[in-house]
Amino acid sequence: MLPQIKFLGKNIEELKSGRSKRRDREGLKGVAASPGSVTAPACVVHGPEDFAQMKTGDVLVAPITTPAWTPLFARASAIVTDVGGPLSHGSIVAREYGIPAVLGTGTATKRIRDGQVITVNGSNGKVFW
């Protein structure tokens, strides 16, 4: 009979099962543009015609933001975009408003569904659901 393999006081099988659970989560990686972490429903906004559907506390998920989108930042709990970087409009305004932002994900508007609860970590550039 072989001894149990333990790491930090835990059975190795427990550690393996915990690791596989973490891999089950889907997510995106982008530019960590504004620090902080938020979990909230997503509001996928493709253009100005969708602005009215955004509720206070939603995560704004958009292809890109321009100055015309600034009023939505006052309602958003976080920002996620397909395109953008540390000096883009979305990044600068998110920091001014003190809300987490992950920009430049490439596919956020295609992979995140409207109303889906997501976690945005603007400190490490990750978005999970």
PDB file of C-alpha atoms in Angstrom, residues 78-128:
ATOM      1  CA  ALA A  78     -17.665  48.085 -15.429  1.00  0.00           C
ATOM      2  CA  ILE A  79     -16.615  48.310 -19.091  1.00  0.00           C
ATOM      3  CA  VAL A  80     -15.605  45.538 -21.517  1.00  0.00           C
ATOM      4  CA  THR A  81     -14.784  46.247 -25.175  1.00  0.00           C
ATOM      5  CA  ASP A  82     -13.620  44.369 -28.261  1.00  0.00           C
ATOM      6  CA  VAL A  83     -11.151  47.136 -29.208  1.00  0.00           C
ATOM      7  CA  GLY A  84      -9.110  49.497 -27.044  1.00  0.00           C
ATOM      8  CA  GLY A  85      -5.952  49.993 -25.070  1.00  0.00           C
ATOM      9  CA  PRO A  86      -4.532  51.825 -22.055  1.00  0.00           C
ATOM     10  CA  LEU A  87      -4.750  55.242 -23.752  1.00  0.00           C
ATOM     11  CA  SER A  88      -8.087  54.775 -25.525  1.00  0.00           C
ATOM     12  CA  HIS A  89     -11.197  56.790 -24.690  1.00  0.00           C
ATOM     13  CA  GLY A  90     -12.811  53.924 -22.743  1.00  0.00           C
ATOM     14  CA  SER A  91      -9.743  53.414 -20.596  1.00  0.00           C
ATOM     15  CA  ILE A  92      -9.321  57.078 -19.673  1.00  0.00           C
ATOM     16  CA  VAL A  93     -13.009  57.665 -18.884  1.00  0.00           C
ATOM     17  CA  ALA A  94     -13.298  54.414 -16.871  1.00  0.00           C
ATOM     18  CA  ARG A  95     -10.390  55.538 -14.686  1.00  0.00           C
ATOM     19  CA  GLU A  96     -12.019  58.963 -14.234  1.00  0.00           C
ATOM     20  CA  TYR A  97     -15.260  57.289 -13.118  1.00  0.00           C
ATOM     21  CA  GLY A  98     -13.383  54.756 -10.956  1.00  0.00           C
ATOM     22  CA  ILE A  99     -14.938  51.709 -12.624  1.00  0.00           C
ATOM     23  CA  PRO A 100     -13.115  48.522 -13.699  1.00  0.00           C
ATOM     24  CA  ALA A 101     -12.389  48.169 -17.418  1.00  0.00           C
ATOM     25  CA  VAL A 102     -11.025  45.404 -19.627  1.00  0.00           C
ATOM     26  CA  LEU A 103     -10.502  46.566 -23.205  1.00  0.00           C
ATOM     27  CA  GLY A 104      -9.235  44.970 -26.397  1.00  0.00           C
ATOM     28  CA  THR A 105     -10.729  41.514 -25.790  1.00  0.00           C
ATOM     29  CA  GLY A 106     -11.379  41.015 -29.496  1.00  0.00           C
ATOM     30  CA  THR A 107     -14.615  39.036 -29.140  1.00  0.00           C
ATOM     31  CA  ALA A 108     -16.548  40.241 -26.075  1.00  0.00           C
ATOM     32  CA  THR A 109     -19.636  41.331 -28.044  1.00  0.00           C
ATOM     33  CA  LYS A 110     -19.762  37.932 -29.755  1.00  0.00           C
ATOM     34  CA  ARG A 111     -19.158  35.720 -26.703  1.00  0.00           C
ATOM     35  CA  ILE A 112     -21.021  37.550 -23.915  1.00  0.00           C
ATOM     36  CA  ARG A 113     -24.827  37.417 -23.975  1.00  0.00           C
ATOM     37  CA  ASP A 114     -27.031  40.322 -22.968  1.00  0.00           C
ATOM     38  CA  GLY A 115     -28.122  39.834 -19.322  1.00  0.00           C
ATOM     39  CA  GLN A 116     -25.424  37.228 -18.609  1.00  0.00           C
ATOM     40  CA  VAL A 117     -23.784  37.690 -15.189  1.00  0.00           C
ATOM     41  CA  ILE A 118     -20.046  38.235 -15.679  1.00  0.00           C
ATOM     42  CA  THR A 119     -17.053  39.113 -13.514  1.00  0.00           C
ATOM     43  CA  VAL A 120     -14.788  41.882 -14.798  1.00  0.00           C
ATOM     44  CA  ASN A 121     -11.334  42.201 -13.237  1.00  0.00           C
ATOM     45  CA  GLY A 122      -9.804  45.437 -14.455  1.00  0.00           C
ATOM     46  CA  SER A 123      -6.660  44.788 -12.420  1.00  0.00           C
ATOM     47  CA  ASN A 124      -5.587  41.675 -14.354  1.00  0.00           C
ATOM     48  CA  GLY A 125      -7.509  42.136 -17.627  1.00  0.00           C
ATOM     49  CA  LYS A 126      -9.742  39.067 -17.252  1.00  0.00           C
ATOM     50  CA  VAL A 127     -13.490  38.617 -17.770  1.00  0.00           C
ATOM     51  CA  PHE A 128     -15.212  35.407 -16.571  1.00  0.00           C
TER      52      PHE A 128
END
